[in-house]
């Protein structure tokens, strides 16, 4: 196992407030960051905001404020997502910070020095919503090939990055690192795109002032995607180097939506190769959410506000739903009915009931004190074997970034524990004093299975997991536990007195 793990979200444009799409990427990264911490790795988790470029400048002009004022106002909505959604990012980067200016200019300078950046003239098309350049050939019918919106004709002096030179090196990098782009279907798309040939990329603008100046050429500002992508090295201390950079770079996973994969899997590694910095180890592209069957848009008024979701259902429920409902990597549809159904069936019924009835019986039959287990029978051994198996299934699923599969494995254990309760019928055992030993063993085993479920589900539903962790008498923060120790069977101490706390996941009535 690598000792360190570095994961990033895209940095979000400040021309708009956060919606479910932003929350989704950030929550996915948080679950992975938390899981890798449980594995005992040193984790660095970065998120932030993309504050330069034409898109932000345009919105600011429309609102009659300066781009900086717009950014200062909107950034608080993105920063506020962390406490609201229980996000454990280690840093929050804004591209308007001095540390980022230094980093972008240094990366640019290094490519200039080795001849990969040259001055020319840009003539072609620009799509402002995507902040992307296109050739005559690419725009074909007249609109942006990515988003379908109108593009504008541009002619201006511009610095170019010799992207064409990196076609071979990129293809070789993909070949040598088959897990660089995931999922596989996306990898094939990118390989086909690069095999199709790469044009040199315009990386500066003279028609815009809201950006980072090109070193020694203050009339030019650096292309917003060049600026934005560089945040991933700024966040770990580039260009100063130092311990953080050495520990965490290259990043393990840049998590992105499928729409921005090309920037991360083609441009970004090429910029880095050119500057003599190692490319990232992985880029994972996830799918998009529609809302109640429709594309999410302001004009339809169906934009899902993550703060509203937290107020209504709680952060754990929202997190659980997003990562459980749809296989990660595919598109999904968000509906309140589906969310309420998931919460009630998986959290309130399956998990909530397991905990409630176990702790209820423990209090009733043993005064809340953990009993001593005795020799294990076949059904006990099979529950124990099941919990070991789930541990490795979850580990494998998280390695593949398959959250839905990890959660489904955890819930198989929840269900197995519920079946074990039903089959062992502690309420009948309790009627016969001769069966007190067996009753103790059964309760111990359910408590242990519950504890392991709580531990494994903690990256997904952190606040509830902490409550349940405490209700099971476990000490400290579940987030500080180490899987290889706490994941083993039999960690619960017989004789321990459990606190009297209510732990249920309430049902949602709608
Ligand atoms: N600023 C760039 C990223 C620069 S990263 C160096 C950007 N910002 S964004 O705010 O427009 O989008 C951020 C992320 O939100 C993207 O990964 C995008 O895929 C994601 N989503 C936007 N709408 C979405 C959905 N409806 N569903 C899921 N994710 C979506 O792009």
mmCIF file of N, CA, C and O and ligand atoms in Angstrom, residues 10-13 19-22 24-25 50 55 225 228-229 231-232 256-260 264 286-289 296, ligand 1:
data_model
loop_
_atom_site.group_PDB
_atom_site.id
_atom_site.type_symbol
_atom_site.label_atom_id
_atom_site.label_comp_id
_atom_site.label_asym_id
_atom_site.label_seq_id
_atom_site.Cartn_x
_atom_site.Cartn_y
_atom_site.Cartn_z
ATOM 1 N N UNK A 10 -12.532 18.917 -8.949
ATOM 2 C CA UNK A 10 -12.274 20.042 -9.861
ATOM 3 C C UNK A 10 -12.430 21.314 -9.028
ATOM 4 O O UNK A 10 -13.050 21.284 -7.969
ATOM 5 N N UNK A 11 -11.868 22.414 -9.500
ATOM 6 C CA UNK A 11 -12.153 23.668 -8.792
ATOM 7 C C UNK A 11 -13.328 24.309 -9.521
ATOM 8 O O UNK A 11 -13.407 24.298 -10.746
ATOM 9 N N UNK A 12 -14.254 24.830 -8.746
ATOM 10 C CA UNK A 12 -15.555 25.226 -9.281
ATOM 11 C C UNK A 12 -15.581 26.693 -9.708
ATOM 12 O O UNK A 12 -15.048 27.556 -9.005
ATOM 13 N N UNK A 13 -16.225 26.945 -10.846
ATOM 14 C CA UNK A 13 -16.375 28.326 -11.320
ATOM 15 C C UNK A 13 -17.239 29.116 -10.354
ATOM 16 O O UNK A 13 -18.274 28.620 -9.903
ATOM 17 N N UNK A 19 -24.434 23.477 -6.925
ATOM 18 C CA UNK A 19 -25.620 22.644 -7.110
ATOM 19 C C UNK A 19 -25.234 21.188 -6.882
ATOM 20 O O UNK A 19 -24.093 20.888 -6.517
ATOM 21 N N UNK A 20 -26.149 20.298 -7.147
ATOM 22 C CA UNK A 20 -25.942 18.874 -6.860
ATOM 23 C C UNK A 20 -24.703 18.304 -7.566
ATOM 24 O O UNK A 20 -24.022 17.435 -7.024
ATOM 25 N N UNK A 21 -24.392 18.825 -8.776
ATOM 26 C CA UNK A 21 -23.239 18.311 -9.513
ATOM 27 C C UNK A 21 -21.937 18.577 -8.755
ATOM 28 O O UNK A 21 -21.088 17.693 -8.632
ATOM 29 N N UNK A 22 -21.809 19.788 -8.214
ATOM 30 C CA UNK A 22 -20.604 20.106 -7.432
ATOM 31 C C UNK A 22 -20.568 19.262 -6.160
ATOM 32 O O UNK A 22 -19.533 18.706 -5.789
ATOM 33 N N UNK A 24 -21.836 16.436 -5.617
ATOM 34 C CA UNK A 24 -21.592 15.024 -5.942
ATOM 35 C C UNK A 24 -20.098 14.717 -6.006
ATOM 36 O O UNK A 24 -19.607 13.805 -5.345
ATOM 37 N N UNK A 25 -19.355 15.504 -6.801
ATOM 38 C CA UNK A 25 -17.910 15.254 -6.922
ATOM 39 C C UNK A 25 -17.236 15.388 -5.565
ATOM 40 O O UNK A 25 -16.373 14.590 -5.199
ATOM 41 N N UNK A 50 -12.341 28.173 -9.115
ATOM 42 C CA UNK A 50 -11.724 28.608 -10.363
ATOM 43 C C UNK A 50 -12.291 30.005 -10.615
ATOM 44 O O UNK A 50 -13.469 30.150 -10.942
ATOM 45 N N UNK A 55 -15.774 33.654 -18.496
ATOM 46 C CA UNK A 55 -17.075 33.288 -17.954
ATOM 47 C C UNK A 55 -17.361 34.076 -16.670
ATOM 48 O O UNK A 55 -18.436 34.644 -16.501
ATOM 49 N N UNK A 225 -7.944 27.515 -18.436
ATOM 50 C CA UNK A 225 -7.771 26.088 -18.125
ATOM 51 C C UNK A 225 -6.326 25.767 -17.725
ATOM 52 O O UNK A 225 -6.083 24.886 -16.899
ATOM 53 N N UNK A 228 -6.305 26.975 -14.202
ATOM 54 C CA UNK A 228 -7.104 26.146 -13.297
ATOM 55 C C UNK A 228 -6.438 24.801 -13.002
ATOM 56 O O UNK A 228 -6.340 24.382 -11.843
ATOM 57 N N UNK A 229 -5.968 24.132 -14.049
ATOM 58 C CA UNK A 229 -5.386 22.792 -13.853
ATOM 59 C C UNK A 229 -4.186 22.842 -12.901
ATOM 60 O O UNK A 229 -3.967 21.930 -12.108
ATOM 61 N N UNK A 231 -3.813 24.350 -10.307
ATOM 62 C CA UNK A 231 -4.160 24.382 -8.876
ATOM 63 C C UNK A 231 -3.738 23.097 -8.172
ATOM 64 O O UNK A 231 -3.432 23.110 -6.977
ATOM 65 N N UNK A 232 -3.740 21.974 -8.932
ATOM 66 C CA UNK A 232 -3.459 20.689 -8.292
ATOM 67 C C UNK A 232 -2.024 20.596 -7.786
ATOM 68 O O UNK A 232 -1.766 19.870 -6.830
ATOM 69 N N UNK A 256 -13.280 14.035 -11.675
ATOM 70 C CA UNK A 256 -13.881 15.045 -12.554
ATOM 71 C C UNK A 256 -15.188 14.530 -13.155
ATOM 72 O O UNK A 256 -15.411 13.321 -13.208
ATOM 73 N N UNK A 257 -16.013 15.450 -13.635
ATOM 74 C CA UNK A 257 -17.185 15.052 -14.393
ATOM 75 C C UNK A 257 -16.745 14.693 -15.811
ATOM 76 O O UNK A 257 -15.705 15.157 -16.281
ATOM 77 N N UNK A 258 -17.550 13.898 -16.490
ATOM 78 C CA UNK A 258 -17.162 13.403 -17.812
ATOM 79 C C UNK A 258 -16.931 14.539 -18.814
ATOM 80 O O UNK A 258 -16.165 14.380 -19.759
ATOM 81 N N UNK A 259 -17.578 15.687 -18.591
ATOM 82 C CA UNK A 259 -17.454 16.807 -19.528
ATOM 83 C C UNK A 259 -16.077 17.460 -19.515
ATOM 84 O O UNK A 259 -15.707 18.135 -20.471
ATOM 85 N N UNK A 260 -15.325 17.268 -18.420
ATOM 86 C CA UNK A 260 -14.026 17.954 -18.356
ATOM 87 C C UNK A 260 -12.864 16.962 -18.321
ATOM 88 O O UNK A 260 -11.758 17.293 -17.904
ATOM 89 N N UNK A 264 -8.245 17.186 -18.337
ATOM 90 C CA UNK A 264 -7.441 16.522 -17.303
ATOM 91 C C UNK A 264 -6.581 15.382 -17.832
ATOM 92 O O UNK A 264 -5.525 15.100 -17.283
ATOM 93 N N UNK A 286 -16.741 10.841 -13.612
ATOM 94 C CA UNK A 286 -18.065 10.343 -13.193
ATOM 95 C C UNK A 286 -19.149 10.866 -14.122
ATOM 96 O O UNK A 286 -18.919 11.753 -14.954
ATOM 97 N N UNK A 287 -20.362 10.327 -13.966
ATOM 98 C CA UNK A 287 -21.482 10.694 -14.833
ATOM 99 C C UNK A 287 -22.201 11.943 -14.352
ATOM 100 O O UNK A 287 -21.780 12.603 -13.402
ATOM 101 N N UNK A 288 -23.259 12.268 -15.033
ATOM 102 C CA UNK A 288 -24.047 13.470 -14.721
ATOM 103 C C UNK A 288 -25.409 13.112 -14.164
ATOM 104 O O UNK A 288 -25.989 12.095 -14.523
ATOM 105 N N UNK A 289 -25.929 13.993 -13.325
ATOM 106 C CA UNK A 289 -27.277 13.833 -12.787
ATOM 107 C C UNK A 289 -28.274 14.636 -13.621
ATOM 108 O O UNK A 289 -28.018 15.804 -13.943
ATOM 109 N N UNK A 296 -30.841 19.433 -15.708
ATOM 110 C CA UNK A 296 -30.966 20.456 -14.673
ATOM 111 C C UNK A 296 -30.642 21.825 -15.277
ATOM 112 O O UNK A 296 -29.627 21.976 -15.941
HETATM 113 N N1 LIG B 1 -13.793 25.203 -13.409
HETATM 114 C C1 LIG B 1 -13.937 24.013 -14.176
HETATM 115 C C2 LIG B 1 -13.083 22.909 -13.626
HETATM 116 C C3 LIG B 1 -11.626 23.201 -13.517
HETATM 117 S S1 LIG B 1 -10.755 21.896 -12.784
HETATM 118 C C4 LIG B 1 -9.137 22.254 -12.991
HETATM 119 C C5 LIG B 1 -15.407 23.584 -14.161
HETATM 120 N N2 LIG B 1 -16.155 24.065 -13.182
HETATM 121 S S2 LIG B 1 -17.724 23.805 -13.017
HETATM 122 O O1 LIG B 1 -18.086 24.504 -11.834
HETATM 123 O O2 LIG B 1 -18.414 24.175 -14.203
HETATM 124 O O3 LIG B 1 -17.983 22.284 -12.915
HETATM 125 C C6 LIG B 1 -17.424 21.494 -11.944
HETATM 126 C C7 LIG B 1 -17.877 20.064 -11.967
HETATM 127 O O4 LIG B 1 -19.283 19.926 -11.806
HETATM 128 C C8 LIG B 1 -17.521 19.310 -13.242
HETATM 129 O O5 LIG B 1 -16.791 18.146 -12.889
HETATM 130 C C9 LIG B 1 -18.854 18.922 -13.823
HETATM 131 O O6 LIG B 1 -18.794 17.673 -14.446
HETATM 132 C C10 LIG B 1 -19.720 18.854 -12.590
HETATM 133 N N3 LIG B 1 -21.139 18.930 -12.903
HETATM 134 C C11 LIG B 1 -21.817 20.005 -13.381
HETATM 135 N N4 LIG B 1 -23.122 19.638 -13.574
HETATM 136 C C12 LIG B 1 -23.291 18.330 -13.218
HETATM 137 C C13 LIG B 1 -24.392 17.460 -13.119
HETATM 138 N N5 LIG B 1 -25.615 17.810 -13.499
HETATM 139 N N6 LIG B 1 -24.153 16.226 -12.618
HETATM 140 C C14 LIG B 1 -22.923 15.828 -12.165
HETATM 141 N N7 LIG B 1 -21.875 16.633 -12.240
HETATM 142 C C15 LIG B 1 -21.996 17.840 -12.870
HETATM 143 O O7 LIG B 1 -15.795 22.819 -15.022
#
